[in-house]
């Protein structure tokens, strides 16, 4: 490997080394936000120095012999010693390997992949959400990292949980598996959010995921705070915790530091929503349905047509595309489920399932104000737009269970929706305190599928969804791990559904469930 360090630099680096721990790369490496010609590579240096220089190398092979780019970067205390390099001049749809060097220390070698270019014929990625550190081991991350057939991992948010180890009554307490949160209190300050990210990034399965694949991520509420909206959050009280804007800015600052991400608007750290184009094959529209939304409200006010889940700027961002000719799949990445989950006056076991999964108002008397059900006017205007296109697929998460559904609007199916289960956050068996395949779970699955008109649902497993896109169809495969209370290697494909081009309805591939 070639790095251009002269003897003078070597002397300075020895000085920095004196303040480093024995492993300055203990948070691993990561990559993210690939484009056809570039990708972000990331690391963090563990050091007490105000700043430290390091080198990076990108090559075509894992041994780093066929080097395509090298450079220097600086880890600064003001960025929590995190380092982002936007490596440019790369080939589309190509695997690369990279590492960082600081003094005599070298990081693990990571692999990454650029997005395919304008002639993209296929895109295959894993989607996931809801990684609650103290609820389980990230076996699903490890399984994703073992695959050799993916372009990237798409994270729908709750990449961290800001929660306290002793949660409020509205949150499910975690099992005693020796993984308490750091800090043990709820994150509110920059130092606390940084500590939480650092804890996640020392986890071996999180490190394996990032070492293997580039990340494309949006956010859900727990990157900020439970039930976040533009002006606050469920458990946030300005008088006690300080101004919401300061807390939000601290949370987002730690997120930008610790994720291998490129800011869509460098002048606006609150902007996460953006579009990712995979040639003419597909466009991914990554939505932020938390940080800019109006406050969730129950009752008739919910239907106010002025209320927004997206906020004015994000809403306007989509408007010009209404008239644009669209050649490929339109993949809408919405952390919150878009299908209605409200059932008036349900019988058991549907009533308990809806309440436990937080799919209706906590008293069961109204729709859930926290998901798209709580913003019906804006959802209707989006579905109007979907109805004008044949090729809309919605990807969602947040509700911790696996769902395949069809989105209906004015009597027609206008899109399909694939919902990923949680990585570790509690789903129905854990919330009910029963065994994973208790008869109560089977009954709840049947009742929920019937009551909501779903194609399929599974309410008691953790895992991820592989989304496979080609010009003729989009296929979703729900992969479930055996459990999360221990680090285990078993997984199985629980279901697979395909939506053919121009149909907006599911086809179930033969042989799977
Ligand atoms: Fe979650």
Coordinates of C-alpha atoms and ligand atoms in Angstrom, one line a residue:
X1 CA 0.0 0.0 0.0
X2 CA 1.3 3.4 -0.8
X3 CA 1.0 6.3 1.5
X4 CA 3.1 9.4 1.0
X5 CA 4.3 10.1 4.5
X6 CA 7.7 11.8 4.8
X7 CA 10.0 11.4 7.8
X8 CA 8.9 14.7 9.4
X9 CA 5.3 13.5 9.4
X10 CA 6.4 10.3 11.0
X11 CA 7.9 12.2 13.9
X12 CA 4.7 14.2 14.4
X13 CA 2.6 11.1 14.3
X14 CA 4.7 9.5 17.0
X15 CA 3.7 12.5 19.2
X16 CA 0.0 11.8 18.5
X17 CA 0.5 8.1 19.2
X18 CA 1.6 8.9 22.7
X19 CA -1.9 10.0 23.5
X20 CA -3.7 7.2 21.7
X21 CA -4.9 4.0 23.4
X22 CA -3.4 0.7 22.2
X23 CA -6.3 0.3 19.7
X24 CA -7.1 3.8 18.3
X25 CA -9.7 2.2 15.9
X26 CA -11.9 0.5 18.5
X27 CA -15.1 1.8 16.9
X28 CA -14.2 0.1 13.6
X29 CA -14.8 1.5 10.1
X30 CA -17.9 2.2 8.1
X31 CA -19.0 3.5 4.7
X32 CA -22.2 5.1 3.4
X33 CA -24.2 7.2 1.0
X34 CA -22.8 5.5 -2.1
X35 CA -23.3 7.2 -5.5
X36 CA -22.1 5.8 -8.8
X37 CA -18.8 7.7 -8.5
X38 CA -18.2 8.2 -4.8
X39 CA -18.8 6.9 -1.3
X40 CA -18.2 8.1 2.3
X41 CA -15.7 6.1 4.3
X42 CA -15.6 6.7 8.1
X43 CA -13.7 5.9 11.2
X44 CA -13.1 7.3 14.7
X45 CA -9.8 7.7 16.5
X46 CA -9.7 7.1 20.2
X47 CA -7.2 9.7 21.4
X48 CA -6.9 12.6 23.9
X49 CA -5.2 14.8 21.4
X50 CA -7.2 17.9 20.2
X51 CA -6.5 16.7 16.6
X52 CA -4.6 13.8 15.0
X53 CA -3.7 13.2 11.3
X54 CA -4.4 9.9 9.7
X55 CA -4.1 8.3 6.3
X56 CA -6.7 6.4 4.2
X57 CA -6.4 4.0 1.4
X58 CA -9.0 2.7 -1.1
X59 CA -8.2 -0.3 -3.3
X60 CA -9.9 -2.8 -5.6
X61 CA -8.8 -5.8 -3.5
X62 CA -9.1 -6.8 0.2
X63 CA -5.3 -7.0 0.5
X64 CA -5.1 -3.3 -0.6
X65 CA -2.6 -4.0 -3.4
X66 CA -4.4 -2.4 -6.3
X67 CA -4.8 1.1 -4.8
X68 CA -7.1 3.5 -6.5
X69 CA -7.0 6.5 -4.0
X70 CA -5.1 7.6 -1.0
X71 CA -5.2 10.7 1.2
X72 CA -4.9 12.3 4.6
X73 CA -7.6 13.3 7.0
X74 CA -7.7 14.9 10.5
X75 CA -9.6 13.6 13.5
X76 CA -10.7 16.6 15.6
X77 CA -12.1 16.7 19.1
X78 CA -14.8 19.1 17.9
X79 CA -16.2 16.2 15.8
X80 CA -15.7 13.7 18.6
X81 CA -12.6 12.5 16.6
X82 CA -14.8 11.0 13.9
X83 CA -13.5 11.1 10.4
X84 CA -15.5 11.3 7.1
X85 CA -13.8 11.1 3.7
X86 CA -15.9 11.4 0.5
X87 CA -13.9 9.3 -1.8
X88 CA -14.5 10.4 -5.4
X89 CA -13.5 9.2 -8.9
X90 CA -14.8 5.6 -8.4
X91 CA -16.4 3.3 -10.9
X92 CA -20.2 2.6 -10.7
X93 CA -21.5 -0.7 -9.3
X94 CA -18.0 -1.7 -8.1
X95 CA -16.8 -3.2 -4.8
X96 CA -13.9 -1.4 -3.1
X97 CA -11.9 -2.0 0.1
X98 CA -10.4 0.5 2.4
X99 CA -8.6 1.2 5.7
X100 CA -7.2 4.0 7.8
X101 CA -3.7 4.3 9.3
X102 CA -2.7 6.3 12.3
X103 CA 1.0 6.1 13.2
X104 CA 1.8 2.4 13.4
X105 CA -1.8 1.4 13.9
X106 CA -4.1 0.4 11.1
X107 CA -7.9 0.0 11.1
X108 CA -9.8 -3.2 10.1
X109 CA -10.2 -3.4 6.3
X110 CA -13.7 -2.5 5.3
X111 CA -15.5 -3.3 2.0
X112 CA -18.0 -1.0 0.3
X113 CA -19.8 -0.7 -3.1
X114 CA -20.7 2.2 -5.3
X115 CA -24.3 2.5 -6.7
X116 CA -24.9 1.2 -10.2
X117 CA -24.9 3.9 -12.9
X118 CA -27.4 4.9 -15.5
X119 CA -27.5 1.3 -17.0
X120 CA -28.6 -0.2 -13.6
X121 CA -30.4 -3.5 -14.2
X122 CA -30.6 -4.7 -10.6
X123 CA -30.5 -3.4 -7.1
X124 CA -30.6 -5.6 -4.1
X125 CA -30.4 -4.3 -0.5
X126 CA -31.3 -5.2 3.1
X127 CA -33.7 -3.0 5.0
X128 CA -34.0 -2.8 8.7
X129 CA -35.0 -0.6 11.7
X130 CA -35.4 -0.4 15.4
X131 CA -32.1 -1.5 17.0
X132 CA -32.6 -1.3 20.8
X133 CA -29.3 -2.1 22.3
X134 CA -30.5 -3.3 25.7
X135 CA -33.3 -5.5 24.2
X136 CA -31.1 -8.0 22.4
X137 CA -28.1 -8.9 20.3
X138 CA -27.9 -7.6 16.7
X139 CA -27.9 -11.1 15.1
X140 CA -29.7 -9.7 12.1
X141 CA -26.9 -7.2 11.5
X142 CA -24.5 -10.2 11.6
X143 CA -26.6 -12.1 9.0
X144 CA -26.8 -9.1 6.7
X145 CA -23.0 -8.8 6.9
X146 CA -22.5 -12.4 5.9
X147 CA -24.4 -11.9 2.6
X148 CA -22.4 -11.3 -0.6
X149 CA -25.4 -10.4 -2.7
X150 CA -26.3 -6.9 -1.5
X151 CA -25.5 -3.4 -2.8
X152 CA -26.1 -1.6 0.6
X153 CA -28.1 -1.7 3.8
X154 CA -31.1 0.7 4.0
X155 CA -31.8 1.8 7.6
X156 CA -35.3 3.1 8.3
X157 CA -34.3 4.6 11.7
X158 CA -34.1 3.9 15.4
X159 CA -30.5 3.2 14.6
X160 CA -30.0 4.2 18.3
X161 CA -32.5 4.5 21.1
X162 CA -32.1 7.5 23.3
X163 CA -34.0 5.8 26.0
X164 CA -33.1 5.3 29.7
X165 CA -32.2 1.9 31.1
X166 CA -35.2 2.5 33.4
X167 CA -37.9 3.4 30.8
X168 CA -41.2 5.3 31.4
X169 CA -44.4 3.4 31.6
X170 CA -45.0 4.0 27.8
X171 CA -42.0 1.9 26.9
X172 CA -41.4 -1.8 27.3
X173 CA -38.6 -2.6 29.9
X174 CA -35.7 -4.6 28.5
X175 CA -34.7 -8.2 29.4
X176 CA -31.7 -8.7 31.8
X177 CA -29.1 -9.9 29.2
X178 CA -26.2 -7.8 30.4
X179 CA -26.5 -5.0 27.8
X180 CA -27.5 -1.9 29.8
X181 CA -27.5 1.4 28.0
X182 CA -24.5 3.8 28.2
X183 CA -25.3 6.3 29.7
X184 CA -28.0 4.6 31.8
X185 CA -30.1 7.7 31.7
X186 CA -32.0 9.1 28.7
X187 CA -29.8 11.0 26.2
X188 CA -30.4 14.7 26.3
X189 CA -27.0 16.4 25.8
X190 CA -24.4 16.2 23.0
X191 CA -22.1 14.2 25.4
X192 CA -24.8 11.7 26.2
X193 CA -25.8 11.1 22.5
X194 CA -22.1 10.7 21.6
X195 CA -21.7 8.2 24.4
X196 CA -24.7 6.2 23.2
X197 CA -23.4 6.1 19.6
X198 CA -20.0 5.0 20.8
X199 CA -21.6 2.2 22.7
X200 CA -23.4 0.9 19.6
X201 CA -20.3 1.2 17.5
X202 CA -18.3 -1.0 19.8
X203 CA -20.8 -3.9 19.3
X204 CA -19.2 -6.6 17.2
X205 CA -22.3 -7.1 15.0
X206 CA -22.7 -3.4 14.3
X207 CA -19.0 -3.3 13.4
X208 CA -19.4 -6.3 11.1
X209 CA -22.3 -4.7 9.3
X210 CA -20.5 -1.5 8.7
X211 CA -17.3 -3.2 7.7
X212 CA -19.1 -5.1 5.0
X213 CA -21.7 -2.8 3.4
X214 CA -22.4 0.9 2.8
X215 CA -25.2 2.4 4.8
X216 CA -28.1 4.5 3.5
X217 CA -30.1 5.8 6.4
X218 CA -33.1 8.0 7.3
X219 CA -34.2 8.5 10.9
X220 CA -37.1 7.7 13.1
X221 CA -38.0 9.2 16.5
X222 CA -35.4 7.6 18.8
X223 CA -32.4 9.2 17.1
X224 CA -33.9 12.3 18.7
X225 CA -36.4 11.3 21.4
X226 CA -39.5 9.0 21.8
X227 CA -42.4 10.5 19.9
X228 CA -40.4 13.4 18.4
X229 CA -42.1 16.1 16.4
X230 CA -40.9 19.5 15.2
X231 CA -41.4 21.2 18.5
X232 CA -40.8 18.5 21.1
X233 CA -41.2 14.8 22.0
X234 CA -43.4 12.6 24.3
X235 CA -41.2 12.7 27.3
X236 CA -39.5 16.0 26.6
X237 CA -40.3 19.0 28.9
X238 CA -38.7 22.3 28.1
X239 CA -38.8 23.5 31.7
X240 CA -37.0 20.4 32.9
X241 CA -34.8 19.4 30.0
X242 CA -34.1 22.8 28.3
X243 CA -35.2 23.9 24.8
X244 CA -36.2 21.2 22.4
X245 CA -34.2 22.8 19.5
X246 CA -31.0 22.5 21.5
X247 CA -31.6 18.8 22.3
X248 CA -32.6 18.1 18.6
X249 CA -29.5 19.8 17.4
X250 CA -27.3 17.9 19.8
X251 CA -28.9 14.6 18.7
X252 CA -28.4 15.4 15.0
X253 CA -24.9 16.6 15.5
X254 CA -23.9 13.3 17.2
X255 CA -25.7 11.4 14.4
X256 CA -23.8 13.2 11.6
X257 CA -20.6 12.6 13.5
X258 CA -21.1 8.9 14.0
X259 CA -22.9 7.8 10.9
X260 CA -21.0 7.3 7.6
X261 CA -23.3 9.8 5.9
X262 CA -23.1 12.8 3.5
X263 CA -25.3 15.7 4.5
X264 CA -27.9 16.3 1.8
X265 CA -27.7 20.1 2.5
X266 CA -24.4 21.0 4.3
X267 CA -25.9 24.3 5.3
X268 CA -28.9 22.6 7.1
X269 CA -28.0 19.9 9.7
X270 CA -31.7 19.3 10.3
X271 CA -32.2 18.0 6.8
X272 CA -32.2 14.2 6.4
X273 CA -34.8 13.7 3.6
X274 CA -33.3 13.1 0.2
X275 CA -33.5 11.1 -3.0
X276 CA -31.2 8.3 -4.1
X277 CA -31.2 7.5 -7.8
X278 CA -30.3 4.1 -9.1
X279 CA -30.0 4.9 -12.8
X280 CA -33.3 4.6 -14.6
X281 CA -34.2 1.5 -12.6
X282 CA -35.4 3.1 -9.3
X283 CA -35.5 6.2 -7.3
X284 CA -35.5 5.9 -3.5
X285 CA -37.3 8.8 -1.7
X286 CA -36.0 8.8 1.8
X287 CA -38.5 10.6 4.0
X288 CA -38.2 12.2 7.4
X289 CA -41.6 11.7 9.1
X290 CA -40.5 12.8 12.6
X291 CA -38.3 15.9 12.9
X292 CA -40.5 18.2 10.8
X293 CA -44.0 17.0 11.5
X294 CA -46.8 18.8 13.4
X295 CA -47.5 17.7 16.9
X296 CA -49.5 14.4 16.9
X297 CA -53.1 15.1 18.1
X298 CA -56.0 12.8 18.8
X299 CA -59.6 13.5 18.0
X300 CA -61.2 15.5 15.2
X301 CA -58.3 17.9 14.9
X302 CA -56.3 15.0 13.4
X303 CA -58.2 15.5 10.1
X304 CA -57.2 19.2 9.7
X305 CA -56.0 19.4 6.1
X306 CA -53.2 21.8 7.1
X307 CA -51.5 19.2 9.3
X308 CA -48.3 17.8 8.0
X309 CA -46.2 14.7 8.7
X310 CA -43.5 16.0 6.3
X311 CA -43.3 19.7 7.1
X312 CA -43.5 22.5 4.5
X313 CA -40.1 22.2 3.1
X314 CA -40.1 18.4 2.5
X315 CA -43.6 18.7 1.1
X316 CA -42.6 21.3 -1.4
X317 CA -39.5 19.2 -2.3
X318 CA -41.8 16.5 -3.7
X319 CA -44.2 18.8 -5.6
X320 CA -42.2 19.4 -8.8
X321 CA -41.9 15.7 -9.3
X322 CA -45.6 15.3 -9.7
X323 CA -45.4 16.2 -13.3
X324 CA -42.0 14.6 -14.1
X325 CA -42.0 11.6 -16.4
X326 CA -40.9 8.7 -14.3
X327 CA -39.1 5.8 -15.9
X328 CA -38.4 3.4 -13.1
X329 CA -39.6 2.1 -9.7
X330 CA -40.6 4.8 -7.2
X331 CA -39.5 3.4 -3.8
X332 CA -40.9 5.6 -1.0
X333 CA -38.9 5.0 2.2
X334 CA -41.2 6.0 5.1
X335 CA -40.1 5.0 8.6
X336 CA -43.8 5.0 9.8
X337 CA -46.3 2.6 8.3
X338 CA -48.5 4.2 5.7
X339 CA -51.3 1.5 5.6
X340 CA -54.2 2.3 7.9
X341 CA -54.0 0.3 11.2
X342 CA -57.2 1.6 12.8
X343 CA -60.0 -0.8 13.4
X344 CA -63.1 0.6 15.3
X345 CA -64.4 -1.5 18.1
X346 CA -62.3 -4.6 17.5
X347 CA -62.9 -8.0 19.2
X348 CA -60.3 -9.9 21.0
X349 CA -57.6 -10.9 20.2
X350 CA -57.3 -8.1 17.7
X351 CA -58.0 -5.4 20.3
X352 CA -55.0 -6.5 22.5
X353 CA -52.7 -6.9 19.5
X354 CA -53.5 -3.4 18.2
X355 CA -53.0 -1.9 21.6
X356 CA -49.8 -3.8 22.4
X357 CA -48.3 -3.0 19.0
X358 CA -49.2 0.7 19.4
X359 CA -51.2 0.6 16.2
X360 CA -54.1 2.5 17.7
X361 CA -54.6 5.3 20.3
X362 CA -53.4 4.0 23.7
X363 CA -56.9 3.8 25.0
X364 CA -58.1 2.0 21.8
X365 CA -60.7 4.7 21.1
X366 CA -59.2 6.3 18.0
X367 CA -56.5 5.9 15.3
X368 CA -52.9 6.1 16.3
X369 CA -51.9 9.7 16.1
X370 CA -48.2 8.9 15.9
X371 CA -48.2 7.1 12.5
X372 CA -49.6 8.1 9.1
X373 CA -53.1 7.4 10.4
X374 CA -52.7 10.6 12.4
X375 CA -52.1 12.7 9.3
X376 CA -55.0 11.5 7.0
X377 CA -55.2 14.5 4.8
X378 CA -51.6 14.5 3.8
X379 CA -51.6 10.8 3.4
X380 CA -54.6 11.1 1.0
X381 CA -52.7 13.6 -1.1
X382 CA -49.7 11.3 -1.3
X383 CA -51.9 8.4 -2.3
X384 CA -53.5 10.6 -5.0
X385 CA -50.0 11.0 -6.4
X386 CA -49.2 7.3 -6.1
X387 CA -52.4 6.6 -8.0
X388 CA -51.0 8.4 -11.0
X389 CA -48.0 6.0 -11.2
X390 CA -48.0 2.2 -11.5
X391 CA -44.8 1.6 -9.9
X392 CA -44.8 2.8 -6.3
X393 CA -43.5 0.6 -3.5
X394 CA -43.5 1.8 0.1
X395 CA -40.9 0.6 2.5
X396 CA -41.6 1.1 6.2
X397 CA -40.7 0.0 9.7
X398 CA -41.0 1.3 13.3
X399 CA -43.9 -1.0 14.3
X400 CA -41.4 -3.9 15.1
X401 CA -43.4 -6.6 13.2
X402 CA -43.4 -8.0 9.6
X403 CA -46.1 -6.9 7.3
X404 CA -46.9 -7.2 3.6
X405 CA -49.8 -5.0 2.6
X406 CA -51.5 -3.2 -0.3
X407 CA -52.3 0.5 0.0
X408 CA -55.8 1.3 -1.1
X409 CA -57.1 4.7 -2.1
X410 CA -60.6 5.6 -3.4
X411 CA -61.3 1.9 -4.0
X412 CA -58.1 1.0 -5.8
X413 CA -54.8 -0.5 -4.8
X414 CA -52.3 2.2 -5.6
X415 CA -49.1 0.7 -4.1
X416 CA -47.7 -2.1 -2.1
X417 CA -46.0 -1.7 1.3
X418 CA -43.3 -3.9 2.8
X419 CA -42.7 -3.4 6.5
X420 CA -39.6 -4.7 8.2
X421 CA -39.6 -6.3 11.6
X422 CA -37.4 -4.8 14.3
X423 CA -33.7 -5.7 14.7
X424 CA -34.2 -6.2 18.5
X425 CA -37.1 -3.9 19.7
X426 CA -39.8 -5.9 21.4
X427 CA -42.6 -7.3 19.3
X428 CA -45.8 -9.0 20.3
X429 CA -44.6 -12.1 22.1
X430 CA -42.3 -10.0 24.3
X431 CA -44.9 -7.4 24.9
X432 CA -47.4 -10.1 25.9
X433 CA -44.8 -12.0 27.9
X434 CA -45.6 -15.3 26.1
X435 CA -43.5 -17.8 24.1
X436 CA -42.6 -16.8 20.6
X437 CA -45.0 -19.4 19.0
X438 CA -47.7 -19.3 21.7
X439 CA -51.1 -20.0 20.3
X440 CA -52.0 -16.4 21.3
X441 CA -49.5 -15.2 18.7
X442 CA -51.0 -17.3 15.9
X443 CA -54.5 -16.1 16.8
X444 CA -53.3 -12.4 16.8
X445 CA -51.6 -12.8 13.4
X446 CA -54.8 -14.2 11.9
X447 CA -56.9 -11.5 13.5
X448 CA -54.6 -8.7 12.5
X449 CA -54.3 -9.8 8.8
X450 CA -58.1 -10.2 8.6
X451 CA -58.9 -7.0 10.5
X452 CA -56.5 -4.8 8.5
X453 CA -56.8 -6.6 5.2
X454 CA -53.1 -7.5 5.0
X455 CA -51.6 -9.9 2.7
X456 CA -49.4 -11.3 5.4
X457 CA -48.1 -10.5 8.9
X458 CA -45.8 -12.0 11.5
X459 CA -45.8 -10.5 14.9
X460 CA -43.1 -12.3 17.0
X461 CA -39.8 -12.3 15.1
X462 CA -36.8 -10.0 14.6
X463 CA -34.9 -9.7 11.4
X464 CA -34.7 -7.7 8.2
X465 CA -36.1 -7.7 4.6
X466 CA -34.1 -8.2 1.5
X467 CA -35.5 -6.0 -1.3
X468 CA -34.6 -7.1 -4.8
X469 CA -35.4 -4.7 -7.7
X470 CA -35.2 -5.4 -11.4
X471 CA -37.1 -3.8 -14.3
X472 CA -39.8 -6.5 -14.2
X473 CA -40.6 -6.7 -10.4
X474 CA -39.7 -5.8 -6.9
X475 CA -39.3 -8.8 -4.5
X476 CA -39.3 -8.6 -0.7
X477 CA -38.0 -11.5 1.4
X478 CA -38.6 -11.4 5.2
X479 CA -35.6 -13.0 6.9
X480 CA -36.1 -13.8 10.6
X481 CA -33.4 -14.7 13.1
X482 CA -33.9 -17.4 15.7
X483 CA -33.9 -15.0 18.7
X484 CA -32.0 -12.0 20.1
X485 CA -31.3 -12.9 23.8
X486 CA -28.1 -14.6 22.7
X487 CA -25.7 -14.3 19.8
X488 CA -26.9 -17.0 17.5
X489 CA -26.4 -17.8 13.8
X490 CA -29.8 -19.2 12.7
X491 CA -32.1 -17.4 10.3
X492 CA -34.9 -18.4 7.9
X493 CA -36.8 -16.8 5.1
X494 CA -40.3 -16.5 6.5
X495 CA -42.1 -15.1 3.5
X496 CA -41.5 -13.6 0.0
X497 CA -43.8 -11.4 -2.0
X498 CA -43.3 -9.9 -5.4
X499 CA -45.0 -7.0 -7.1
X500 CA -44.8 -7.1 -10.9
X501 CA -44.3 -3.9 -12.9
X502 CA -47.5 -2.1 -13.7
X503 CA -49.7 -4.1 -11.4
X504 CA -49.5 -2.5 -7.9
X505 CA -50.6 -5.8 -6.3
X506 CA -48.7 -8.7 -4.7
X507 CA -47.9 -12.1 -6.2
X508 CA -46.7 -14.7 -3.7
X509 CA -43.9 -16.8 -5.2
X510 CA -44.7 -20.4 -5.0
X511 CA -42.9 -22.5 -2.4
X512 CA -42.6 -19.8 0.3
X513 CA -45.2 -20.0 3.0
Ligands
LIG1 FE1 -38.5 1.6 17.0

